[in-house]
Amino acid sequence: MNHQQLQARQQELRAQYQSVSAQKLNLDLTRGKPSTEQLNLSDELDGILAGNYLCHDNSDSRNYGGIMGIPEARQLAADYLQTTPVRTMVGGNSSLQFMYQLVTSSLYHGARGADSSWQKEAAATGGTVKFLCPAPGYDRHFAICEALGIAMIPVAMNSEGPDMDQVEALLKADPLIKGIWCVPKYANPDGVVYSKAVVGRMAQLGKIAGANFRIMWDNAYAEHHLVDNPPELANIIALSEAAGTLDNVLVIGSTSKITQAGAGISFIATSEANLAAFAEQLGIATIGPDKVNQLRHVKFLKDMPTLRALMQRHRAILEPKFKVLLEQLNKGLKGKTINGKSLGDWTTPQGGYFVLFNTQPGLADKVVKLTAGAGVKLTPAGSTYPYRKDPANTNIRLAPSFPSLREIDAAMEVFVLCVELATIERELGV
Ligand SMILES: Cc1ncc(COP(=O)(O)O)c(C=O)c1O
């Protein structure tokens, strides 16, 4: 397009933008929340115990105690996380809370007694506790580090997972790097599934890292497929056990996007020694988790085949939403260029809750601002990076799970318009 053609297109798009803005839309593609229809799939949880509160071991789920979780929930969690019940702990409604507690516990109290605390080691050496943050990543992981004063080092993500050359080099150089955040399957937000080679190298990290290093393996989307024949994730627990590094791995999950996002159960899998040390810390904050809800979940989810059948019903609701979102991107932007440069690229995830869109460098914040002006809320630009700083200002996370198909369609029409408008206006220097 020559300058005149660009100007004509810009005016056309501006006119469309004004008319959309006048409609005062109120659409939201921000957080990856399950929709009401998805939540309804687990309504059977309510009343499922029918007055029978006894656990397999004859304990009363209504009473205090049981910091590790009830035996039948630990069995279910072990099957879900591909390990054994003795290596699992089951908690309350939030795996994020578990992650926060695991980090604070290692930071302040030490995973192996007070002398092993990260903070103490940093103070003794005059350094700062640091975490590796494959980016783009999950904003709430980064928020935990920021809130606790843990310095974040971004690590590049590629199609197989984090750049392991970079991870290993950084770890070798600095024993105060005490953790790495990982969402190994259908990563939030880029949908990447870590390759076998990456998981294998992850399992070896404990051998090169400083003392008490922890891999935060947040497998939040382990069974959340959007395709037939989903990709497999290598089992980090088995690999770490073989490598003698199980103490360095904390596998985390929950039923937040299986049953009820605000009222599910959460899991940790790691070495028995880690669990024992963590249980001691946790026992100061609580006498035990909500075991009634754990029992409800076991009665409802039963086993992995039943859980997987439920996930297929989630998929039936979610897949059309991703389809509508991707159709709008394909229709509005695929193959389109301005002065030879494409208007953006995006992921086609095989599972999980997000599509990641990349604008041309330097435009993500402008697109988000434009869409907000037209009544479509998007996750703030930069959110997917430590300290909210996307160095290239390109990432926009799109979350289609909560809105209706019609709302997604309408929101994406606005989005596509704003991407083209922002790109043309930059080209014109407007
Ligand atoms: C990667 C990841 N981990 C954890 C969570 C939150 O999990 P929970 O509800 O168990 O706290 C989310 C929610 O979006 C997530 O995307």
CSV table of C-alpha atoms and ligand atoms in Angstrom, one decimal:
chain,number,residue,atom,x,y,z
A,1,MET,CA,0.0,0.0,0.0
A,2,ASN,CA,1.3,3.5,-0.8
A,3,HIS,CA,0.9,6.4,1.6
A,4,GLN,CA,-2.4,7.5,0.1
A,5,GLN,CA,-3.9,4.0,0.3
A,6,LEU,CA,-2.8,3.6,3.9
A,7,GLN,CA,-4.4,6.9,4.8
A,8,ALA,CA,-7.7,5.9,3.1
A,9,ARG,CA,-7.6,2.6,5.0
A,10,GLN,CA,-6.9,4.3,8.3
A,11,GLN,CA,-9.8,6.7,7.8
A,12,GLU,CA,-12.1,3.7,7.0
A,13,LEU,CA,-10.9,1.9,10.2
A,14,ARG,CA,-11.3,5.0,12.3
A,15,ALA,CA,-14.8,5.4,11.2
A,16,GLN,CA,-15.5,1.7,12.0
A,17,TYR,CA,-13.8,2.2,15.4
A,18,GLN,CA,-16.1,5.2,16.2
A,19,SER,CA,-19.2,3.3,15.3
A,20,VAL,CA,-18.2,0.3,17.4
A,21,SER,CA,-17.3,2.6,20.3
A,22,ALA,CA,-20.7,4.2,20.1
A,23,GLN,CA,-22.3,0.8,20.8
A,24,LYS,CA,-20.8,0.9,24.4
A,25,LEU,CA,-19.9,-2.8,24.4
A,26,ASN,CA,-18.9,-4.3,27.7
A,27,LEU,CA,-16.8,-7.4,26.8
A,28,ASP,CA,-14.0,-9.1,28.7
A,29,LEU,CA,-11.3,-11.5,27.4
A,30,THR,CA,-9.0,-11.1,30.5
A,31,ARG,CA,-9.0,-13.9,33.0
A,32,GLY,CA,-9.1,-17.7,32.2
A,33,LYS,CA,-12.1,-18.4,34.3
A,34,PRO,CA,-14.4,-21.4,33.5
A,35,SER,CA,-17.8,-20.4,32.3
A,36,THR,CA,-21.0,-21.0,34.3
A,37,GLU,CA,-21.9,-23.8,31.9
A,38,GLN,CA,-18.6,-25.5,32.7
A,39,LEU,CA,-19.1,-25.0,36.5
A,40,ASN,CA,-22.6,-26.6,36.1
A,41,LEU,CA,-20.9,-29.8,35.0
A,42,SER,CA,-19.9,-30.4,38.6
A,43,ASP,CA,-23.2,-29.5,40.3
A,44,GLU,CA,-23.5,-33.1,41.5
A,45,LEU,CA,-20.8,-32.2,44.1
A,46,ASP,CA,-23.5,-30.5,46.1
A,47,GLY,CA,-25.1,-33.0,48.4
A,48,ILE,CA,-23.1,-35.9,47.1
A,49,LEU,CA,-22.1,-37.1,50.5
A,50,ALA,CA,-25.7,-37.5,51.6
A,51,GLY,CA,-24.7,-37.3,55.3
A,52,ASN,CA,-21.9,-39.9,55.0
A,53,TYR,CA,-18.7,-38.1,56.1
A,54,LEU,CA,-16.5,-41.1,56.8
A,55,CYS,CA,-13.3,-41.6,55.0
A,56,HIS,CA,-11.7,-44.9,53.9
A,57,ASP,CA,-9.7,-45.0,57.1
A,58,ASN,CA,-12.9,-44.4,59.2
A,59,SER,CA,-11.9,-40.9,60.2
A,60,ASP,CA,-14.6,-38.2,60.2
A,61,SER,CA,-13.9,-35.7,57.4
A,62,ARG,CA,-15.7,-33.0,59.3
A,63,ASN,CA,-13.2,-33.0,62.1
A,64,TYR,CA,-9.8,-31.3,62.6
A,65,GLY,CA,-6.5,-32.9,61.4
A,66,GLY,CA,-5.2,-34.7,58.4
A,67,ILE,CA,-2.7,-32.1,57.2
A,68,MET,CA,-1.6,-34.4,54.3
A,69,GLY,CA,-5.2,-34.8,53.0
A,70,ILE,CA,-7.5,-37.8,53.2
A,71,PRO,CA,-6.1,-41.1,51.9
A,72,GLU,CA,-8.5,-41.4,49.0
A,73,ALA,CA,-7.9,-37.9,47.8
A,74,ARG,CA,-4.1,-38.5,48.0
A,75,GLN,CA,-4.7,-41.6,45.8
A,76,LEU,CA,-6.6,-39.6,43.3
A,77,ALA,CA,-4.0,-36.8,43.3
A,78,ALA,CA,-1.2,-39.4,42.9
A,79,ASP,CA,-3.0,-40.8,39.8
A,80,TYR,CA,-3.5,-37.4,38.4
A,81,LEU,CA,0.1,-36.3,39.0
A,82,GLN,CA,1.5,-39.7,38.0
A,83,THR,CA,3.1,-40.7,41.3
A,84,THR,CA,2.3,-42.5,44.6
A,85,PRO,CA,0.1,-41.4,47.5
A,86,VAL,CA,3.0,-41.1,49.9
A,87,ARG,CA,4.5,-38.4,47.7
A,88,THR,CA,1.3,-36.3,47.5
A,89,MET,CA,-0.4,-33.8,49.7
A,90,VAL,CA,-3.9,-32.6,49.1
A,91,GLY,CA,-5.0,-29.2,50.3
A,92,GLY,CA,-7.7,-26.6,49.9
A,93,ASN,CA,-9.2,-24.7,47.0
A,94,SER,CA,-6.1,-23.0,45.6
A,95,SER,CA,-2.9,-24.4,44.2
A,96,LEU,CA,-1.7,-20.8,43.9
A,97,GLN,CA,-1.9,-20.6,47.7
A,98,PHE,CA,0.1,-23.8,48.0
A,99,MET,CA,2.8,-22.3,45.7
A,100,TYR,CA,2.9,-19.1,47.8
A,101,GLN,CA,3.2,-21.1,51.0
A,102,LEU,CA,5.9,-23.4,49.5
A,103,VAL,CA,8.0,-20.3,48.4
A,104,THR,CA,7.6,-18.5,51.7
A,105,SER,CA,8.4,-21.6,53.6
A,106,SER,CA,11.7,-22.1,51.8
A,107,LEU,CA,12.5,-18.4,51.8
A,108,TYR,CA,11.9,-17.7,55.5
A,109,HIS,CA,11.9,-21.0,57.4
A,110,GLY,CA,14.0,-23.3,55.2
A,111,ALA,CA,13.1,-26.5,53.5
A,112,ARG,CA,15.5,-28.4,55.8
A,113,GLY,CA,15.4,-26.3,59.0
A,114,ALA,CA,16.3,-22.7,59.7
A,115,ASP,CA,19.9,-22.9,58.5
A,116,SER,CA,18.6,-23.9,55.0
A,117,SER,CA,16.5,-20.8,54.5
A,118,TRP,CA,17.1,-19.0,51.2
A,119,GLN,CA,17.0,-15.6,53.0
A,120,LYS,CA,19.6,-16.7,55.5
A,121,GLU,CA,22.0,-17.9,52.7
A,122,ALA,CA,21.5,-14.6,50.8
A,123,ALA,CA,22.1,-12.5,53.9
A,124,ALA,CA,25.3,-14.5,54.6
A,125,THR,CA,26.7,-13.9,51.1
A,126,GLY,CA,25.4,-10.4,50.7
A,127,GLY,CA,23.3,-11.4,47.7
A,128,THR,CA,19.6,-11.6,46.6
A,129,VAL,CA,17.4,-14.6,46.3
A,130,LYS,CA,16.4,-15.0,42.6
A,131,PHE,CA,14.0,-17.0,40.5
A,132,LEU,CA,14.2,-17.9,36.8
A,133,CYS,CA,11.0,-16.9,35.0
A,134,PRO,CA,10.4,-18.4,31.6
A,135,ALA,CA,8.6,-15.6,29.8
A,136,PRO,CA,5.9,-15.1,28.7
A,137,GLY,CA,4.5,-16.8,31.8
A,138,TYR,CA,1.8,-16.7,34.4
A,139,ASP,CA,1.4,-13.3,35.9
A,140,ARG,CA,0.5,-14.6,39.4
A,141,HIS,CA,3.7,-16.6,39.6
A,142,PHE,CA,5.6,-13.4,39.0
A,143,ALA,CA,3.4,-11.6,41.6
A,144,ILE,CA,4.5,-14.0,44.3
A,145,CYS,CA,8.2,-13.3,43.6
A,146,GLU,CA,7.6,-9.5,43.4
A,147,ALA,CA,5.6,-9.5,46.7
A,148,LEU,CA,8.4,-11.5,48.5
A,149,GLY,CA,11.3,-9.4,47.1
A,150,ILE,CA,12.6,-12.3,45.0
A,151,ALA,CA,14.5,-11.0,42.0
A,152,MET,CA,13.1,-12.3,38.7
A,153,ILE,CA,15.4,-13.3,35.8
A,154,PRO,CA,13.4,-13.7,32.5
A,155,VAL,CA,14.3,-16.7,30.4
A,156,ALA,CA,13.3,-17.1,26.8
A,157,MET,CA,10.6,-19.6,25.9
A,158,ASN,CA,10.7,-21.5,22.6
A,159,SER,CA,8.4,-24.1,21.0
A,160,GLU,CA,9.8,-26.9,23.3
A,161,GLY,CA,9.8,-25.0,26.6
A,162,PRO,CA,12.3,-22.7,28.3
A,163,ASP,CA,15.7,-22.2,26.7
A,164,MET,CA,17.5,-24.8,28.6
A,165,ASP,CA,21.0,-23.6,27.6
A,166,GLN,CA,20.2,-20.3,29.2
A,167,VAL,CA,18.7,-21.9,32.3
A,168,GLU,CA,21.7,-24.1,32.9
A,169,ALA,CA,24.2,-21.4,32.3
A,170,LEU,CA,22.4,-19.0,34.7
A,171,LEU,CA,22.1,-21.7,37.4
A,172,LYS,CA,25.8,-22.7,37.1
A,173,ALA,CA,26.8,-19.0,37.6
A,174,ASP,CA,24.6,-18.1,40.6
A,175,PRO,CA,23.8,-20.4,43.6
A,176,LEU,CA,21.3,-17.8,44.8
A,177,ILE,CA,18.9,-18.7,42.0
A,178,LYS,CA,16.6,-20.8,44.1
A,179,GLY,CA,13.7,-21.6,41.8
A,180,ILE,CA,12.2,-21.7,38.4
A,181,TRP,CA,8.5,-21.2,37.5
A,182,CYS,CA,7.2,-23.8,34.9
A,183,VAL,CA,3.8,-24.4,33.4
A,184,PRO,CA,4.9,-27.5,31.5
A,185,LYS,CA,1.7,-28.4,29.7
A,186,TYR,CA,-0.4,-26.0,27.6
A,187,ALA,CA,1.6,-23.2,29.3
A,188,ASN,CA,-0.1,-20.0,30.3
A,189,PRO,CA,-0.1,-18.1,28.0
A,190,ASP,CA,1.7,-19.6,25.0
A,191,GLY,CA,0.2,-23.1,25.1
A,192,VAL,CA,3.7,-24.7,24.8
A,193,VAL,CA,4.0,-28.4,26.0
A,194,TYR,CA,7.6,-29.0,27.2
A,195,SER,CA,9.4,-31.6,25.1
A,196,LYS,CA,10.8,-34.8,26.5
A,197,ALA,CA,14.3,-33.4,26.0
A,198,VAL,CA,13.4,-30.2,28.1
A,199,VAL,CA,11.8,-32.3,30.9
A,200,GLY,CA,14.9,-34.6,30.9
A,201,ARG,CA,17.2,-31.6,31.3
A,202,MET,CA,14.9,-30.1,34.0
A,203,ALA,CA,15.3,-33.3,36.0
A,204,GLN,CA,19.1,-32.8,36.0
A,205,LEU,CA,19.0,-29.1,37.2
A,206,GLY,CA,19.2,-30.1,40.9
A,207,LYS,CA,22.7,-31.3,40.2
A,208,ILE,CA,24.0,-28.0,39.0
A,209,ALA,CA,22.0,-25.5,41.0
A,210,GLY,CA,22.8,-24.1,44.4
A,211,ALA,CA,21.4,-25.6,47.7
A,212,ASN,CA,17.7,-26.1,48.1
A,213,PHE,CA,16.8,-25.1,44.5
A,214,ARG,CA,13.2,-25.8,43.6
A,215,ILE,CA,11.4,-26.3,40.3
A,216,MET,CA,7.9,-25.0,40.7
A,217,TRP,CA,6.2,-27.5,38.2
A,218,ASP,CA,2.7,-26.0,38.0
A,219,ASN,CA,0.9,-28.5,36.0
A,220,ALA,CA,-2.4,-26.6,36.1
A,221,TYR,CA,-3.6,-27.9,32.7
A,222,ALA,CA,-2.5,-31.5,32.8
A,223,GLU,CA,-5.8,-33.0,31.5
A,224,HIS,CA,-7.2,-29.9,29.8
A,225,HIS,CA,-7.0,-30.9,26.2
A,226,LEU,CA,-8.7,-29.3,23.2
A,227,VAL,CA,-7.7,-32.0,20.6
A,228,ASP,CA,-7.8,-35.7,20.1
A,229,ASN,CA,-4.5,-37.5,20.7
A,230,PRO,CA,-3.1,-34.8,23.0
A,231,PRO,CA,0.6,-34.4,23.3
A,232,GLU,CA,2.3,-36.3,26.2
A,233,LEU,CA,4.3,-34.6,28.9
A,234,ALA,CA,7.3,-36.6,30.2
A,235,ASN,CA,7.0,-37.5,33.9
A,236,ILE,CA,9.3,-35.2,35.8
A,237,ILE,CA,8.8,-37.1,39.1
A,238,ALA,CA,10.0,-40.4,37.6
A,239,LEU,CA,12.9,-38.7,35.8
A,240,SER,CA,14.0,-36.8,38.9
A,241,GLU,CA,13.8,-39.9,41.0
A,242,ALA,CA,16.1,-41.7,38.6
A,243,ALA,CA,18.4,-38.7,38.7
A,244,GLY,CA,18.4,-38.4,42.5
A,245,THR,CA,16.9,-34.9,42.3
A,246,LEU,CA,13.3,-35.4,43.6
A,247,ASP,CA,13.9,-33.0,46.4
A,248,ASN,CA,14.4,-30.3,43.8
A,249,VAL,CA,10.9,-30.7,42.2
A,250,LEU,CA,7.6,-29.5,43.5
A,251,VAL,CA,4.7,-30.7,41.2
A,252,ILE,CA,1.5,-28.8,41.7
A,253,GLY,CA,-2.0,-29.1,40.4
A,254,SER,CA,-5.7,-28.5,41.3
A,255,THR,CA,-9.2,-29.2,40.2
A,256,SER,CA,-9.9,-25.5,39.7
A,257,LYS,CA,-10.7,-26.0,36.0
A,258,ILE,CA,-12.1,-29.5,36.5
A,259,THR,CA,-14.8,-28.9,39.1
A,260,GLN,CA,-15.3,-25.5,40.7
A,261,ALA,CA,-12.6,-22.8,40.3
A,262,GLY,CA,-13.3,-21.3,43.7
A,263,ALA,CA,-14.1,-24.5,45.6
A,264,GLY,CA,-11.9,-27.3,44.3
A,265,ILE,CA,-9.0,-29.1,45.8
A,266,SER,CA,-5.3,-28.7,45.2
A,267,PHE,CA,-2.3,-31.0,45.2
A,268,ILE,CA,1.5,-31.2,45.6
A,269,ALA,CA,3.7,-34.0,44.7
A,270,THR,CA,7.4,-34.2,45.7
A,271,SER,CA,9.8,-36.2,47.9
A,272,GLU,CA,8.5,-37.6,51.2
A,273,ALA,CA,11.2,-35.5,53.0
A,274,ASN,CA,9.9,-32.3,51.4
A,275,LEU,CA,6.3,-33.1,52.2
A,276,ALA,CA,7.2,-33.8,55.9
A,277,ALA,CA,9.1,-30.5,56.2
A,278,PHE,CA,6.4,-28.5,54.5
A,279,ALA,CA,3.6,-30.2,56.6
A,280,GLU,CA,5.4,-29.1,59.7
A,281,GLN,CA,5.4,-25.5,58.5
A,282,LEU,CA,1.8,-25.6,57.2
A,283,GLY,CA,0.7,-27.1,60.5
A,284,ILE,CA,1.5,-23.8,62.2
A,285,ALA,CA,-1.0,-22.0,59.9
A,286,THR,CA,-3.8,-24.6,59.9
A,287,ILE,CA,-4.9,-27.7,61.7
A,288,GLY,CA,-5.9,-29.3,58.4
A,289,PRO,CA,-7.5,-28.7,55.1
A,290,ASP,CA,-11.2,-28.9,54.1
A,291,LYS,CA,-11.5,-32.6,54.1
A,292,VAL,CA,-15.2,-32.6,53.5
A,293,ASN,CA,-14.6,-31.0,50.1
A,294,GLN,CA,-11.8,-33.6,49.4
A,295,LEU,CA,-14.2,-36.4,50.1
A,296,ARG,CA,-16.9,-34.8,47.9
A,297,HIS,CA,-14.3,-34.5,45.1
A,298,VAL,CA,-13.3,-38.2,45.4
A,299,LYS,CA,-16.9,-39.3,45.4
A,300,PHE,CA,-17.6,-37.2,42.3
A,301,LEU,CA,-14.4,-37.6,40.3
A,302,LYS,CA,-13.8,-41.2,41.3
A,303,ASP,CA,-10.8,-42.1,39.2
A,304,MET,CA,-8.9,-41.0,36.1
A,305,PRO,CA,-11.3,-42.4,33.5
A,306,THR,CA,-14.2,-40.6,35.2
A,307,LEU,CA,-12.1,-37.4,35.5
A,308,ARG,CA,-11.1,-37.6,31.8
A,309,ALA,CA,-14.7,-38.1,30.7
A,310,LEU,CA,-15.6,-34.9,32.6
A,311,MET,CA,-12.7,-33.1,30.8
A,312,GLN,CA,-14.2,-34.1,27.5
A,313,ARG,CA,-17.4,-32.3,28.5
A,314,HIS,CA,-15.3,-29.2,29.3
A,315,ARG,CA,-13.7,-29.6,25.9
A,316,ALA,CA,-17.1,-29.7,24.2
A,317,ILE,CA,-17.8,-26.3,25.7
A,318,LEU,CA,-14.4,-24.7,25.3
A,319,GLU,CA,-13.4,-25.9,21.8
A,320,PRO,CA,-16.1,-23.9,19.9
A,321,LYS,CA,-15.0,-20.8,21.8
A,322,PHE,CA,-11.4,-21.2,20.7
A,323,LYS,CA,-12.6,-21.9,17.2
A,324,VAL,CA,-14.6,-18.6,17.0
A,325,LEU,CA,-11.6,-16.7,18.4
A,326,LEU,CA,-9.2,-18.2,15.9
A,327,GLU,CA,-11.7,-17.8,13.0
A,328,GLN,CA,-11.8,-14.1,13.7
A,329,LEU,CA,-8.0,-13.9,13.7
A,330,ASN,CA,-7.7,-15.9,10.5
A,331,LYS,CA,-10.5,-13.9,8.8
A,332,GLY,CA,-9.2,-10.5,9.9
A,333,LEU,CA,-5.5,-10.9,9.9
A,334,LYS,CA,-4.1,-14.0,8.3
A,335,GLY,CA,-1.9,-13.2,5.4
A,336,LYS,CA,-2.5,-9.5,5.8
A,337,THR,CA,0.6,-7.3,5.6
A,338,ILE,CA,1.4,-3.6,5.9
A,339,ASN,CA,4.5,-2.6,3.9
A,340,GLY,CA,5.5,-6.2,3.7
A,341,LYS,CA,5.2,-7.0,7.5
A,342,SER,CA,2.5,-9.2,8.9
A,343,LEU,CA,0.1,-7.7,11.3
A,344,GLY,CA,0.8,-10.3,14.0
A,345,ASP,CA,1.0,-13.9,14.7
A,346,TRP,CA,-0.8,-16.2,17.2
A,347,THR,CA,-0.8,-19.6,18.8
A,348,THR,CA,-3.3,-22.4,18.1
A,349,PRO,CA,-3.2,-24.3,21.4
A,350,GLN,CA,-3.8,-28.0,21.8
A,351,GLY,CA,-5.1,-27.4,25.3
A,352,GLY,CA,-5.3,-25.0,28.2
A,353,TYR,CA,-7.1,-21.7,28.4
A,354,PHE,CA,-5.3,-19.2,26.3
A,355,VAL,CA,-4.3,-17.9,22.9
A,356,LEU,CA,-1.2,-15.8,22.7
A,357,PHE,CA,-1.2,-13.0,20.1
A,358,ASN,CA,1.9,-11.1,19.1
A,359,THR,CA,1.5,-7.7,17.6
A,360,GLN,CA,4.3,-6.1,15.6
A,361,PRO,CA,7.0,-5.0,18.1
A,362,GLY,CA,6.0,-2.0,20.2
A,363,LEU,CA,2.3,-2.2,19.6
A,364,ALA,CA,0.7,-4.4,22.3
A,365,ASP,CA,-0.1,-1.6,24.8
A,366,LYS,CA,-1.6,0.5,22.0
A,367,VAL,CA,-3.9,-2.3,20.9
A,368,VAL,CA,-5.0,-3.0,24.4
A,369,LYS,CA,-5.8,0.7,24.9
A,370,LEU,CA,-7.7,0.9,21.7
A,371,THR,CA,-9.8,-2.2,22.4
A,372,ALA,CA,-10.6,-0.9,25.9
A,373,GLY,CA,-11.8,2.4,24.3
A,374,ALA,CA,-14.2,0.3,22.3
A,375,GLY,CA,-15.5,-1.6,25.3
A,376,VAL,CA,-13.3,-4.8,25.1
A,377,LYS,CA,-11.2,-5.5,28.1
A,378,LEU,CA,-7.9,-7.4,27.5
A,379,THR,CA,-5.2,-8.5,30.0
A,380,PRO,CA,-2.9,-5.5,30.3
A,381,ALA,CA,0.0,-5.5,27.9
A,382,GLY,CA,3.2,-6.7,29.7
A,383,SER,CA,1.3,-8.9,32.2
A,384,THR,CA,2.9,-12.0,30.9
A,385,TYR,CA,6.4,-10.8,31.8
A,386,PRO,CA,8.2,-10.3,35.1
A,387,TYR,CA,7.6,-6.8,36.5
A,388,ARG,CA,5.0,-6.4,33.7
A,389,LYS,CA,7.8,-5.4,31.3
A,390,ASP,CA,7.4,-7.1,27.9
A,391,PRO,CA,10.7,-6.0,26.3
A,392,ALA,CA,9.3,-6.1,22.7
A,393,ASN,CA,5.8,-4.9,23.8
A,394,THR,CA,4.1,-7.5,21.6
A,395,ASN,CA,2.3,-10.1,23.8
A,396,ILE,CA,-1.4,-10.0,24.3
A,397,ARG,CA,-3.1,-12.9,26.2
A,398,LEU,CA,-6.6,-13.8,25.0
A,399,ALA,CA,-8.8,-15.9,27.3
A,400,PRO,CA,-12.0,-17.1,25.6
A,401,SER,CA,-13.3,-19.5,28.3
A,402,PHE,CA,-15.8,-17.3,30.2
A,403,PRO,CA,-17.6,-15.1,27.6
A,404,SER,CA,-20.3,-16.6,25.3
A,405,LEU,CA,-19.7,-17.5,21.7
A,406,ARG,CA,-21.5,-14.3,20.6
A,407,GLU,CA,-19.4,-12.2,23.0
A,408,ILE,CA,-16.1,-13.7,21.8
A,409,ASP,CA,-17.1,-13.1,18.2
A,410,ALA,CA,-18.0,-9.5,18.9
A,411,ALA,CA,-14.9,-8.9,21.0
A,412,MET,CA,-12.6,-10.4,18.4
A,413,GLU,CA,-14.1,-8.3,15.7
A,414,VAL,CA,-13.1,-5.3,17.7
A,415,PHE,CA,-9.7,-6.8,18.5
A,416,VAL,CA,-8.8,-7.4,14.8
A,417,LEU,CA,-9.9,-3.9,13.9
A,418,CYS,CA,-7.7,-2.4,16.6
A,419,VAL,CA,-4.7,-4.5,15.6
A,420,GLU,CA,-4.9,-3.2,12.0
A,421,LEU,CA,-5.7,0.4,13.1
A,422,ALA,CA,-2.8,0.5,15.6
A,423,THR,CA,-0.4,-0.9,13.0
A,424,ILE,CA,-1.5,1.5,10.2
A,425,GLU,CA,-1.4,4.5,12.5
A,426,ARG,CA,2.1,3.7,13.6
A,427,GLU,CA,3.1,3.3,10.0
A,428,LEU,CA,1.6,6.7,9.2
A,429,GLY,CA,3.2,8.2,12.3
A,430,VAL,CA,-0.3,9.3,13.6
B,1,LIG,C1,-0.7,-21.8,35.4
B,1,LIG,C2,-1.8,-21.6,36.5
B,1,LIG,N1,-1.5,-22.0,37.7
B,1,LIG,C3,-2.4,-21.8,38.7
B,1,LIG,C4,-3.6,-21.2,38.5
B,1,LIG,C5,-4.5,-21.0,39.7
B,1,LIG,O1,-4.8,-22.2,40.2
B,1,LIG,P1,-5.7,-22.4,41.5
B,1,LIG,O2,-7.1,-22.0,41.2
B,1,LIG,O3,-5.6,-23.8,41.9
B,1,LIG,O4,-5.1,-21.5,42.6
B,1,LIG,C6,-3.9,-20.7,37.2
B,1,LIG,C7,-5.2,-20.0,37.0
B,1,LIG,O5,-5.4,-19.4,36.0
B,1,LIG,C8,-3.0,-20.9,36.2
B,1,LIG,O6,-3.2,-20.5,34.9
